[in-house]
PDB file of C-alpha atoms (C1' of nucleotides) in Angstrom:
ATOM      1  CA  MET A   1       0.000   0.000   0.000  1.00  0.00           C
ATOM      2  CA  LYS A   2       1.113   3.507  -0.767  1.00  0.00           C
ATOM      3  CA  ASN A   3       1.186   4.879   2.751  1.00  0.00           C
ATOM      4  CA  ILE A   4       3.378   2.041   3.914  1.00  0.00           C
ATOM      5  CA  SER A   5       6.065   2.760   1.383  1.00  0.00           C
ATOM      6  CA  ARG A   6       5.864   6.463   1.981  1.00  0.00           C
ATOM      7  CA  LEU A   7       6.581   5.909   5.665  1.00  0.00           C
ATOM      8  CA  LYS A   8       9.409   3.545   4.850  1.00  0.00           C
ATOM      9  CA  ASP A   9      10.900   6.037   2.435  1.00  0.00           C
ATOM     10  CA  SER A  10      11.212   8.464   5.312  1.00  0.00           C
ATOM     11  CA  ASN A  11      12.855   5.873   7.551  1.00  0.00           C
ATOM     12  CA  LEU A  12       9.838   5.632   9.765  1.00  0.00           C
ATOM     13  CA  LYS A  13       8.820   2.254  11.114  1.00  0.00           C
ATOM     14  CA  VAL A  14       5.361   1.321   9.979  1.00  0.00           C
ATOM     15  CA  THR A  15       3.098   0.989  13.002  1.00  0.00           C
ATOM     16  CA  PRO A  16      -0.700   0.837  12.962  1.00  0.00           C
ATOM     17  CA  GLN A  17      -0.839   4.135  14.831  1.00  0.00           C
ATOM     18  CA  ARG A  18       1.292   5.859  12.213  1.00  0.00           C
ATOM     19  CA  LEU A  19      -0.705   4.426   9.354  1.00  0.00           C
ATOM     20  CA  GLU A  20      -3.845   5.787  10.946  1.00  0.00           C
ATOM     21  CA  ILE A  21      -2.272   9.209  11.406  1.00  0.00           C
ATOM     22  CA  VAL A  22      -1.483   9.284   7.708  1.00  0.00           C
ATOM     23  CA  LYS A  23      -4.961   8.111   6.812  1.00  0.00           C
ATOM     24  CA  ILE A  24      -6.687  10.693   8.966  1.00  0.00           C
ATOM     25  CA  LEU A  25      -4.458  13.511   7.799  1.00  0.00           C
ATOM     26  CA  SER A  26      -5.039  12.621   4.183  1.00  0.00           C
ATOM     27  CA  THR A  27      -8.756  12.716   4.830  1.00  0.00           C
ATOM     28  CA  TYR A  28      -8.948  15.931   6.824  1.00  0.00           C
ATOM     29  CA  GLY A  29      -5.989  17.839   5.471  1.00  0.00           C
ATOM     30  CA  HIS A  30      -5.027  19.928   8.500  1.00  0.00           C
ATOM     31  CA  MET A  31      -5.435  18.993  12.126  1.00  0.00           C
ATOM     32  CA  ASN A  32      -4.221  20.052  15.521  1.00  0.00           C
ATOM     33  CA  ILE A  33      -2.859  17.617  18.077  1.00  0.00           C
ATOM     34  CA  ASN A  34      -6.093  17.372  19.956  1.00  0.00           C
ATOM     35  CA  SER A  35      -8.470  16.633  17.136  1.00  0.00           C
ATOM     36  CA  LEU A  36      -5.988  14.146  15.787  1.00  0.00           C
ATOM     37  CA  TYR A  37      -6.028  12.485  19.182  1.00  0.00           C
ATOM     38  CA  GLU A  38      -9.830  12.370  19.258  1.00  0.00           C
ATOM     39  CA  ALA A  39      -9.953  10.905  15.780  1.00  0.00           C
ATOM     40  CA  LEU A  40      -7.332   8.284  16.512  1.00  0.00           C
ATOM     41  CA  ARG A  41      -9.015   7.201  19.726  1.00  0.00           C
ATOM     42  CA  GLU A  42     -11.913   5.807  17.729  1.00  0.00           C
ATOM     43  CA  LYS A  43      -9.678   3.147  16.265  1.00  0.00           C
ATOM     44  CA  PHE A  44      -7.202   2.874  19.152  1.00  0.00           C
ATOM     45  CA  PRO A  45      -8.989   3.477  22.431  1.00  0.00           C
ATOM     46  CA  THR A  46      -5.803   2.960  24.432  1.00  0.00           C
ATOM     47  CA  LEU A  47      -3.692   5.334  22.381  1.00  0.00           C
ATOM     48  CA  SER A  48      -1.737   7.755  24.475  1.00  0.00           C
ATOM     49  CA  LEU A  49      -1.361  11.458  23.814  1.00  0.00           C
ATOM     50  CA  ALA A  50       2.358  11.013  24.390  1.00  0.00           C
ATOM     51  CA  THR A  51       2.487   8.664  21.428  1.00  0.00           C
ATOM     52  CA  ILE A  52       0.908  11.304  19.225  1.00  0.00           C
ATOM     53  CA  TYR A  53       3.337  13.955  20.318  1.00  0.00           C
ATOM     54  CA  LYS A  54       6.279  11.625  19.763  1.00  0.00           C
ATOM     55  CA  ASN A  55       5.049  10.563  16.351  1.00  0.00           C
ATOM     56  CA  ILE A  56       4.122  14.013  15.159  1.00  0.00           C
ATOM     57  CA  HIS A  57       7.511  15.305  16.142  1.00  0.00           C
ATOM     58  CA  THR A  58       9.536  12.536  14.581  1.00  0.00           C
ATOM     59  CA  MET A  59       7.429  12.685  11.445  1.00  0.00           C
ATOM     60  CA  ARG A  60       7.920  16.420  11.280  1.00  0.00           C
ATOM     61  CA  ASP A  61      11.641  16.123  11.902  1.00  0.00           C
ATOM     62  CA  LYS A  62      11.914  13.618   9.062  1.00  0.00           C
ATOM     63  CA  SER A  63       9.941  15.996   6.841  1.00  0.00           C
ATOM     64  CA  PHE A  64       7.106  13.549   6.494  1.00  0.00           C
ATOM     65  CA  LEU A  65       4.684  16.192   7.622  1.00  0.00           C
ATOM     66  CA  SER A  66       4.750  19.902   8.207  1.00  0.00           C
ATOM     67  CA  GLU A  67       3.630  22.203  10.945  1.00  0.00           C
ATOM     68  CA  VAL A  68       1.381  25.074   9.923  1.00  0.00           C
ATOM     69  CA  LYS A  69       0.932  28.225  11.964  1.00  0.00           C
ATOM     70  CA  ILE A  70      -2.276  30.131  11.382  1.00  0.00           C
ATOM     71  CA  PRO A  71      -3.278  33.284  13.273  1.00  0.00           C
ATOM     72  CA  ASN A  72      -5.612  32.507  16.186  1.00  0.00           C
ATOM     73  CA  GLN A  73      -5.286  28.766  15.856  1.00  0.00           C
ATOM     74  CA  LYS A  74      -3.287  26.015  17.468  1.00  0.00           C
ATOM     75  CA  ASN A  75      -0.462  24.539  15.423  1.00  0.00           C
ATOM     76  CA  LEU A  76      -1.762  22.367  12.635  1.00  0.00           C
ATOM     77  CA  TYR A  77      -0.138  19.399  10.924  1.00  0.00           C
ATOM     78  CA  GLU A  78      -0.470  18.263   7.347  1.00  0.00           C
ATOM     79  CA  LEU A  79       1.181  15.688   5.128  1.00  0.00           C
ATOM     80  CA  LYS A  80       4.166  17.090   3.310  1.00  0.00           C
ATOM     81  CA  LYS A  81       3.623  18.067  -0.286  1.00  0.00           C
ATOM     82  CA  GLU A  82       4.843  20.699  -2.739  1.00  0.00           C
ATOM     83  CA  GLU A  83       5.121  24.176  -1.270  1.00  0.00           C
ATOM     84  CA  HIS A  84       1.763  25.879  -1.134  1.00  0.00           C
ATOM     85  CA  SER A  85      -0.095  28.601   0.702  1.00  0.00           C
ATOM     86  CA  HIS A  86      -3.160  28.534   2.915  1.00  0.00           C
ATOM     87  CA  ILE A  87      -6.388  30.470   2.916  1.00  0.00           C
ATOM     88  CA  VAL A  88      -8.417  30.649   6.119  1.00  0.00           C
ATOM     89  CA  CYS A  89     -11.991  31.744   6.595  1.00  0.00           C
ATOM     90  CA  SER A  90     -12.175  34.087   9.539  1.00  0.00           C
ATOM     91  CA  LYS A  91     -15.772  33.074  10.204  1.00  0.00           C
ATOM     92  CA  CYS A  92     -15.757  29.273  10.057  1.00  0.00           C
ATOM     93  CA  ASP A  93     -12.002  28.700  10.407  1.00  0.00           C
ATOM     94  CA  ASP A  94     -11.950  26.421   7.401  1.00  0.00           C
ATOM     95  CA  ILE A  95      -8.615  26.145   5.663  1.00  0.00           C
ATOM     96  CA  ILE A  96      -7.832  25.385   2.060  1.00  0.00           C
ATOM     97  CA  ASP A  97      -4.562  24.869   0.257  1.00  0.00           C
ATOM     98  CA  ILE A  98      -3.733  26.983  -2.730  1.00  0.00           C
ATOM     99  CA  GLU A  99      -0.823  26.958  -5.123  1.00  0.00           C
ATOM    100  CA  LEU A 100       0.240  30.445  -5.964  1.00  0.00           C
ATOM    101  CA  ASP A 101       3.005  31.802  -8.076  1.00  0.00           C
ATOM    102  CA  THR A 102       5.196  33.456  -5.472  1.00  0.00           C
ATOM    103  CA  SER A 103       8.178  34.143  -7.686  1.00  0.00           C
ATOM    104  CA  SER A 104       7.650  37.841  -8.387  1.00  0.00           C
ATOM    105  CA  PHE A 105       6.918  38.279  -4.757  1.00  0.00           C
ATOM    106  CA  ILE A 106      10.060  36.528  -3.626  1.00  0.00           C
ATOM    107  CA  ASN A 107      12.137  38.456  -6.146  1.00  0.00           C
ATOM    108  CA  GLN A 108      10.735  41.723  -4.926  1.00  0.00           C
ATOM    109  CA  ALA A 109      11.511  40.756  -1.333  1.00  0.00           C
ATOM    110  CA  SER A 110      15.022  39.519  -1.928  1.00  0.00           C
ATOM    111  CA  SER A 111      16.092  42.557  -3.858  1.00  0.00           C
ATOM    112  CA  ILE A 112      14.791  44.852  -1.122  1.00  0.00           C
ATOM    113  CA  SER A 113      16.187  42.850   1.769  1.00  0.00           C
ATOM    114  CA  ASN A 114      19.315  41.184   0.383  1.00  0.00           C
ATOM    115  CA  TYR A 115      18.257  37.930   1.989  1.00  0.00           C
ATOM    116  CA  LYS A 116      18.681  34.695   0.046  1.00  0.00           C
ATOM    117  CA  LEU A 117      15.112  33.522   0.293  1.00  0.00           C
ATOM    118  CA  ASP A 118      14.159  29.926  -0.187  1.00  0.00           C
ATOM    119  CA  LYS A 119      10.891  29.262   1.598  1.00  0.00           C
ATOM    120  CA  SER A 120       7.673  31.005   2.448  1.00  0.00           C
ATOM    121  CA  SER A 121       4.841  30.645   4.866  1.00  0.00           C
ATOM    122  CA  ILE A 122       1.852  32.438   3.444  1.00  0.00           C
ATOM    123  CA  VAL A 123      -1.592  32.587   4.993  1.00  0.00           C
ATOM    124  CA  LEU A 124      -4.358  34.663   3.474  1.00  0.00           C
ATOM    125  CA  ILE A 125      -7.373  35.503   5.594  1.00  0.00           C
ATOM    126  CA  GLY A 126     -10.881  36.253   4.425  1.00  0.00           C
ATOM    127  CA  ILE A 127     -14.420  34.997   4.110  1.00  0.00           C
ATOM    128  CA  CYS A 128     -15.173  31.763   2.316  1.00  0.00           C
ATOM    129  CA  PRO A 129     -17.923  31.532  -0.301  1.00  0.00           C
ATOM    130  CA  LYS A 130     -20.243  29.629   2.053  1.00  0.00           C
ATOM    131  CA  CYS A 131     -19.947  32.120   4.884  1.00  0.00           C
ATOM    132  CA  ALA A 132     -20.295  35.000   2.438  1.00  0.00           C
ATOM    133  CA  THR A 133     -23.829  33.949   1.531  1.00  0.00           C
ATOM    134  CA  ILE A 134     -25.094  33.497   5.077  1.00  0.00           C
TER     135      ILE A 134
ATOM    136  CA  MET B   1       4.909  62.035  25.261  1.00  0.00           C
ATOM    137  CA  LYS B   2       3.913  60.090  22.190  1.00  0.00           C
ATOM    138  CA  ASN B   3       3.562  56.649  23.766  1.00  0.00           C
ATOM    139  CA  ILE B   4       1.237  57.994  26.426  1.00  0.00           C
ATOM    140  CA  SER B   5      -1.229  59.351  23.923  1.00  0.00           C
ATOM    141  CA  ARG B   6      -1.022  56.246  21.789  1.00  0.00           C
ATOM    142  CA  LEU B   7      -2.027  54.128  24.760  1.00  0.00           C
ATOM    143  CA  LYS B   8      -4.825  56.532  25.623  1.00  0.00           C
ATOM    144  CA  ASP B   9      -6.060  56.487  22.063  1.00  0.00           C
ATOM    145  CA  SER B  10      -6.587  52.745  22.413  1.00  0.00           C
ATOM    146  CA  ASN B  11      -8.444  53.131  25.708  1.00  0.00           C
ATOM    147  CA  LEU B  12      -5.606  51.633  27.668  1.00  0.00           C
ATOM    148  CA  LYS B  13      -4.751  53.088  31.054  1.00  0.00           C
ATOM    149  CA  VAL B  14      -1.229  54.389  31.122  1.00  0.00           C
ATOM    150  CA  THR B  15       0.795  52.445  33.674  1.00  0.00           C
ATOM    151  CA  PRO B  16       4.562  52.415  34.036  1.00  0.00           C
ATOM    152  CA  GLN B  17       4.608  48.743  33.082  1.00  0.00           C
ATOM    153  CA  ARG B  18       2.742  49.394  29.850  1.00  0.00           C
ATOM    154  CA  LEU B  19       4.928  52.324  28.957  1.00  0.00           C
ATOM    155  CA  GLU B  20       7.944  50.105  29.362  1.00  0.00           C
ATOM    156  CA  ILE B  21       6.390  47.399  27.208  1.00  0.00           C
ATOM    157  CA  VAL B  22       5.906  49.942  24.457  1.00  0.00           C
ATOM    158  CA  LYS B  23       9.418  51.263  24.870  1.00  0.00           C
ATOM    159  CA  ILE B  24      10.996  47.842  24.736  1.00  0.00           C
ATOM    160  CA  LEU B  25       8.925  46.711  21.786  1.00  0.00           C
ATOM    161  CA  SER B  26       9.763  49.845  19.852  1.00  0.00           C
ATOM    162  CA  THR B  27      13.429  49.180  20.517  1.00  0.00           C
ATOM    163  CA  TYR B  28      13.522  45.493  19.745  1.00  0.00           C
ATOM    164  CA  GLY B  29      10.704  45.169  17.241  1.00  0.00           C
ATOM    165  CA  HIS B  30       9.536  41.619  17.880  1.00  0.00           C
ATOM    166  CA  MET B  31       9.648  39.743  21.157  1.00  0.00           C
ATOM    167  CA  ASN B  32       8.196  36.667  22.735  1.00  0.00           C
ATOM    168  CA  ILE B  33       6.588  36.693  26.165  1.00  0.00           C
ATOM    169  CA  ASN B  34       9.658  35.450  27.903  1.00  0.00           C
ATOM    170  CA  SER B  35      12.226  37.831  26.558  1.00  0.00           C
ATOM    171  CA  LEU B  36       9.811  40.675  27.167  1.00  0.00           C
ATOM    172  CA  TYR B  37       9.557  39.499  30.747  1.00  0.00           C
ATOM    173  CA  GLU B  38      13.318  39.350  31.152  1.00  0.00           C
ATOM    174  CA  ALA B  39      13.705  42.811  29.696  1.00  0.00           C
ATOM    175  CA  LEU B  40      10.996  44.318  31.873  1.00  0.00           C
ATOM    176  CA  ARG B  41      12.395  42.769  35.042  1.00  0.00           C
ATOM    177  CA  GLU B  42      15.423  45.018  34.794  1.00  0.00           C
ATOM    178  CA  LYS B  43      13.278  48.040  35.431  1.00  0.00           C
ATOM    179  CA  PHE B  44      10.557  46.360  37.533  1.00  0.00           C
ATOM    180  CA  PRO B  45      12.087  43.560  39.573  1.00  0.00           C
ATOM    181  CA  THR B  46       8.731  42.685  41.132  1.00  0.00           C
ATOM    182  CA  LEU B  47       6.850  42.486  37.869  1.00  0.00           C
ATOM    183  CA  SER B  48       4.769  39.371  37.521  1.00  0.00           C
ATOM    184  CA  LEU B  49       4.522  37.187  34.456  1.00  0.00           C
ATOM    185  CA  ALA B  50       0.753  37.278  34.897  1.00  0.00           C
ATOM    186  CA  THR B  51       0.837  41.027  34.414  1.00  0.00           C
ATOM    187  CA  ILE B  52       2.631  40.596  31.121  1.00  0.00           C
ATOM    188  CA  TYR B  53       0.155  38.031  29.878  1.00  0.00           C
ATOM    189  CA  LYS B  54      -2.765  40.221  30.886  1.00  0.00           C
ATOM    190  CA  ASN B  55      -1.284  43.303  29.289  1.00  0.00           C
ATOM    191  CA  ILE B  56      -0.205  41.631  26.099  1.00  0.00           C
ATOM    192  CA  HIS B  57      -3.644  40.168  25.661  1.00  0.00           C
ATOM    193  CA  THR B  58      -5.598  43.323  26.329  1.00  0.00           C
ATOM    194  CA  MET B  59      -3.230  45.295  24.137  1.00  0.00           C
ATOM    195  CA  ARG B  60      -3.647  42.751  21.386  1.00  0.00           C
ATOM    196  CA  ASP B  61      -7.424  42.694  21.784  1.00  0.00           C
ATOM    197  CA  LYS B  62      -7.501  46.483  21.460  1.00  0.00           C
ATOM    198  CA  SER B  63      -5.311  46.212  18.369  1.00  0.00           C
ATOM    199  CA  PHE B  64      -2.500  48.089  20.020  1.00  0.00           C
ATOM    200  CA  LEU B  65      -0.143  45.286  19.161  1.00  0.00           C
ATOM    201  CA  SER B  66      -0.163  42.218  17.006  1.00  0.00           C
ATOM    202  CA  GLU B  67       0.779  38.623  17.431  1.00  0.00           C
ATOM    203  CA  VAL B  68       3.154  37.184  14.870  1.00  0.00           C
ATOM    204  CA  LYS B  69       3.538  33.482  14.155  1.00  0.00           C
ATOM    205  CA  ILE B  70       6.826  32.397  12.660  1.00  0.00           C
ATOM    206  CA  PRO B  71       7.738  28.788  11.881  1.00  0.00           C
ATOM    207  CA  ASN B  72       9.820  27.230  14.670  1.00  0.00           C
ATOM    208  CA  GLN B  73       9.415  30.161  17.015  1.00  0.00           C
ATOM    209  CA  LYS B  74       7.229  31.089  19.944  1.00  0.00           C
ATOM    210  CA  ASN B  75       4.546  33.660  19.306  1.00  0.00           C
ATOM    211  CA  LEU B  76       6.015  37.116  18.911  1.00  0.00           C
ATOM    212  CA  TYR B  77       4.484  40.493  19.622  1.00  0.00           C
ATOM    213  CA  GLU B  78       5.076  43.789  17.884  1.00  0.00           C
ATOM    214  CA  LEU B  79       3.559  47.247  17.978  1.00  0.00           C
ATOM    215  CA  LYS B  80       0.747  47.636  15.499  1.00  0.00           C
ATOM    216  CA  LYS B  81       1.554  49.391  12.274  1.00  0.00           C
ATOM    217  CA  GLU B  82       0.574  49.236   8.621  1.00  0.00           C
ATOM    218  CA  GLU B  83       0.251  45.728   7.245  1.00  0.00           C
ATOM    219  CA  HIS B  84       3.614  44.287   6.387  1.00  0.00           C
ATOM    220  CA  SER B  85       5.400  41.006   5.935  1.00  0.00           C
ATOM    221  CA  HIS B  86       8.293  39.424   7.769  1.00  0.00           C
ATOM    222  CA  ILE B  87      11.550  37.915   6.661  1.00  0.00           C
ATOM    223  CA  VAL B  88      13.355  35.490   8.966  1.00  0.00           C
ATOM    224  CA  CYS B  89      16.895  34.246   8.797  1.00  0.00           C
ATOM    225  CA  SER B  90      16.929  30.516   9.291  1.00  0.00           C
ATOM    226  CA  LYS B  91      20.445  30.655  10.725  1.00  0.00           C
ATOM    227  CA  CYS B  92      20.348  33.481  13.257  1.00  0.00           C
ATOM    228  CA  ASP B  93      16.557  33.772  13.649  1.00  0.00           C
ATOM    229  CA  ASP B  94      16.659  37.502  13.071  1.00  0.00           C
ATOM    230  CA  ILE B  95      13.458  39.025  11.793  1.00  0.00           C
ATOM    231  CA  ILE B  96      12.933  42.103   9.691  1.00  0.00           C
ATOM    232  CA  ASP B  97       9.800  43.850   8.521  1.00  0.00           C
ATOM    233  CA  ILE B  98       9.239  44.415   4.862  1.00  0.00           C
ATOM    234  CA  GLU B  99       6.527  46.209   2.964  1.00  0.00           C
ATOM    235  CA  LEU B 100       5.596  44.316  -0.138  1.00  0.00           C
ATOM    236  CA  ASP B 101       3.019  44.883  -2.771  1.00  0.00           C
ATOM    237  CA  THR B 102       0.694  41.962  -2.208  1.00  0.00           C
ATOM    238  CA  SER B 103      -2.105  43.071  -4.472  1.00  0.00           C
ATOM    239  CA  SER B 104      -1.419  40.890  -7.526  1.00  0.00           C
ATOM    240  CA  PHE B 105      -0.935  38.041  -5.182  1.00  0.00           C
ATOM    241  CA  ILE B 106      -4.188  38.573  -3.366  1.00  0.00           C
ATOM    242  CA  ASN B 107      -6.037  39.009  -6.659  1.00  0.00           C
ATOM    243  CA  GLN B 108      -4.633  35.759  -7.960  1.00  0.00           C
ATOM    244  CA  ALA B 109      -5.676  33.989  -4.764  1.00  0.00           C
ATOM    245  CA  SER B 110      -9.170  35.389  -4.592  1.00  0.00           C
ATOM    246  CA  SER B 111     -10.007  34.569  -8.157  1.00  0.00           C
ATOM    247  CA  ILE B 112      -8.826  31.000  -7.717  1.00  0.00           C
ATOM    248  CA  SER B 113     -10.489  30.452  -4.360  1.00  0.00           C
ATOM    249  CA  ASN B 114     -13.562  32.693  -4.418  1.00  0.00           C
ATOM    250  CA  TYR B 115     -12.736  33.890  -0.938  1.00  0.00           C
ATOM    251  CA  LYS B 116     -13.121  37.585  -0.103  1.00  0.00           C
ATOM    252  CA  LEU B 117      -9.613  38.154   1.166  1.00  0.00           C
ATOM    253  CA  ASP B 118      -8.724  41.048   3.408  1.00  0.00           C
ATOM    254  CA  LYS B 119      -5.631  40.176   5.397  1.00  0.00           C
ATOM    255  CA  SER B 120      -2.431  38.265   4.996  1.00  0.00           C
ATOM    256  CA  SER B 121       0.235  36.776   7.161  1.00  0.00           C
ATOM    257  CA  ILE B 122       3.352  36.395   5.092  1.00  0.00           C
ATOM    258  CA  VAL B 123       6.677  35.111   6.324  1.00  0.00           C
ATOM    259  CA  LEU B 124       9.604  34.580   4.004  1.00  0.00           C
ATOM    260  CA  ILE B 125      12.478  32.414   5.141  1.00  0.00           C
ATOM    261  CA  GLY B 126      16.077  32.566   4.032  1.00  0.00           C
ATOM    262  CA  ILE B 127      19.595  33.572   4.943  1.00  0.00           C
ATOM    263  CA  CYS B 128      20.390  37.117   5.975  1.00  0.00           C
ATOM    264  CA  PRO B 129      23.324  39.027   4.456  1.00  0.00           C
ATOM    265  CA  LYS B 130      25.388  38.660   7.629  1.00  0.00           C
ATOM    266  CA  CYS B 131      24.962  34.917   7.892  1.00  0.00           C
ATOM    267  CA  ALA B 132      25.573  34.531   4.167  1.00  0.00           C
ATOM    268  CA  THR B 133      29.142  35.825   4.484  1.00  0.00           C
ATOM    269  CA  ILE B 134      30.139  33.650   7.432  1.00  0.00           C
TER     270      ILE B 134
ATOM    271  C1'  DC C   1     -14.678  57.791  43.937  1.00  0.00           C
ATOM    272  C1'  DT C   2     -14.683  54.028  40.506  1.00  0.00           C
ATOM    273  C1'  DA C   3     -12.966  51.026  37.443  1.00  0.00           C
ATOM    274  C1'  DA C   4      -8.927  48.936  35.972  1.00  0.00           C
ATOM    275  C1'  DA C   5      -4.242  47.148  36.741  1.00  0.00           C
ATOM    276  C1'  DT C   6      -0.844  44.832  39.601  1.00  0.00           C
ATOM    277  C1'  DG C   7       1.388  40.913  41.962  1.00  0.00           C
ATOM    278  C1'  DC C   8       1.027  36.782  44.181  1.00  0.00           C
ATOM    279  C1'  DA C   9      -0.278  32.044  44.699  1.00  0.00           C
ATOM    280  C1'  DA C  10      -2.922  28.469  42.981  1.00  0.00           C
ATOM    281  C1'  DA C  11      -5.230  26.225  39.290  1.00  0.00           C
ATOM    282  C1'  DG C  12      -5.483  24.595  34.639  1.00  0.00           C
ATOM    283  C1'  DC C  13      -3.729  22.984  30.287  1.00  0.00           C
ATOM    284  C1'  DA C  14      -0.152  21.464  27.137  1.00  0.00           C
ATOM    285  C1'  DT C  15       3.967  19.111  26.280  1.00  0.00           C
ATOM    286  C1'  DT C  16       7.839  16.227  27.520  1.00  0.00           C
ATOM    287  C1'  DT C  17      10.311  12.553  29.871  1.00  0.00           C
ATOM    288  C1'  DG C  18      11.574   7.971  31.894  1.00  0.00           C
ATOM    289  C1'  DC C  19      10.761   3.453  31.822  1.00  0.00           C
ATOM    290  C1'  DA C  20       8.989  -1.319  31.218  1.00  0.00           C
ATOM    291  C1'  DA C  21       6.600  -4.033  27.907  1.00  0.00           C
ATOM    292  C1'  DA C  22       5.447  -4.772  23.087  1.00  0.00           C
ATOM    293  C1'  DT C  23       6.483  -4.552  18.183  1.00  0.00           C
ATOM    294  C1'  DA C  24       8.888  -3.782  13.601  1.00  0.00           C
ATOM    295  C1'  DT C  25      12.572  -5.002  10.848  1.00  0.00           C
TER     296       DT C  25
ATOM    297  C1'  DA D   1      18.363  -9.995  18.059  1.00  0.00           C
ATOM    298  C1'  DT D   2      18.205  -5.025  18.114  1.00  0.00           C
ATOM    299  C1'  DA D   3      16.500  -0.851  17.925  1.00  0.00           C
ATOM    300  C1'  DT D   4      12.339   1.593  17.948  1.00  0.00           C
ATOM    301  C1'  DT D   5       7.744   2.422  19.445  1.00  0.00           C
ATOM    302  C1'  DT D   6       4.035   2.273  22.636  1.00  0.00           C
ATOM    303  C1'  DG D   7       1.406   3.522  26.783  1.00  0.00           C
ATOM    304  C1'  DC D   8       1.444   4.860  31.305  1.00  0.00           C
ATOM    305  C1'  DA D   9       2.497   7.898  35.103  1.00  0.00           C
ATOM    306  C1'  DA D  10       5.066  11.563  36.607  1.00  0.00           C
ATOM    307  C1'  DA D  11       7.414  15.744  35.717  1.00  0.00           C
ATOM    308  C1'  DT D  12       7.878  20.019  33.534  1.00  0.00           C
ATOM    309  C1'  DG D  13       6.459  24.128  31.308  1.00  0.00           C
ATOM    310  C1'  DC D  14       3.280  27.570  29.835  1.00  0.00           C
ATOM    311  C1'  DT D  15      -0.920  30.310  30.448  1.00  0.00           C
ATOM    312  C1'  DT D  16      -4.894  31.673  33.022  1.00  0.00           C
ATOM    313  C1'  DT D  17      -7.604  32.734  37.145  1.00  0.00           C
ATOM    314  C1'  DG D  18      -9.053  34.611  41.726  1.00  0.00           C
ATOM    315  C1'  DC D  19      -8.329  37.765  44.939  1.00  0.00           C
ATOM    316  C1'  DA D  20      -6.571  41.478  47.931  1.00  0.00           C
ATOM    317  C1'  DT D  21      -4.124  45.717  47.253  1.00  0.00           C
ATOM    318  C1'  DT D  22      -2.697  49.587  44.625  1.00  0.00           C
ATOM    319  C1'  DT D  23      -3.129  52.963  41.043  1.00  0.00           C
ATOM    320  C1'  DA D  24      -5.034  55.821  37.042  1.00  0.00           C
ATOM    321  C1'  DG D  25      -8.380  58.847  35.566  1.00  0.00           C
TER     322       DG D  25
END
DNA sequence: CTAAATGCAAAGCATTTGCAAATAT
DNA sequence: ATATTTGCAAATGCTTTGCATTTAG
């Protein structure tokens, strides 16, 4: 199965708990520690919070997943993929991924600042289409 | 004095502790709770951490200052000013402010997503000129 | 004079650690 | 067979709360 080899590729031992973390994250996209814990408890009633923390941190350190910081929210975790930005609805807190062309932006910033830029963390905040109609 | 009237304008009572918070933040730019506490203790040895938390939160809630989330760092606080982005050096952790033209970016994002966007939290990560030469 | 801010101690959460037993490779 | 992971309990760390006292307006 695909998730198994992805874990192996990152030098992570394949445990049932880890497989379920991957499954849940691929379903929900972005989650904080606590909702991940709640979701995992359904399948593993004895799962410990400590196990989640340990797994999330090793998986993050091996770049298997990434930590996302959004204003007014707890840290979120998502499966690693190509660099992308996030859009948050300030009413319902829903988050979507979006791929944007950041190159002109980065160029502008590096020529002003003289930094050698290589990554970005971009969150745009607004109202989602659903909330806009309510 | 300018800081006094700025606090008053935000309906914040002017206490010595708050004046010092403003002074320190305008000197250092961005600080986390703990380094703010350390810095304030020099002038107010009896200052309590609780006082800092309470002040930072009321000042944030009255939009006198803003909370900044940077990957791999604790929450930072800075005096409110025009919207701007941040650049972080991944070696020395130094942070600078930068004003960038985000409009084309925001337009691109809103037409793709159908969100009504009105704010952004943009952090660019790279190597600062100093660290680049070492 | 009144409402808000301060400092302290205690309470409340969140995160990490140590360790024995279980599991993956 | 070995190294890693798991789950538990305890420890640590971070943030908030309640309350008596002080201070700003």
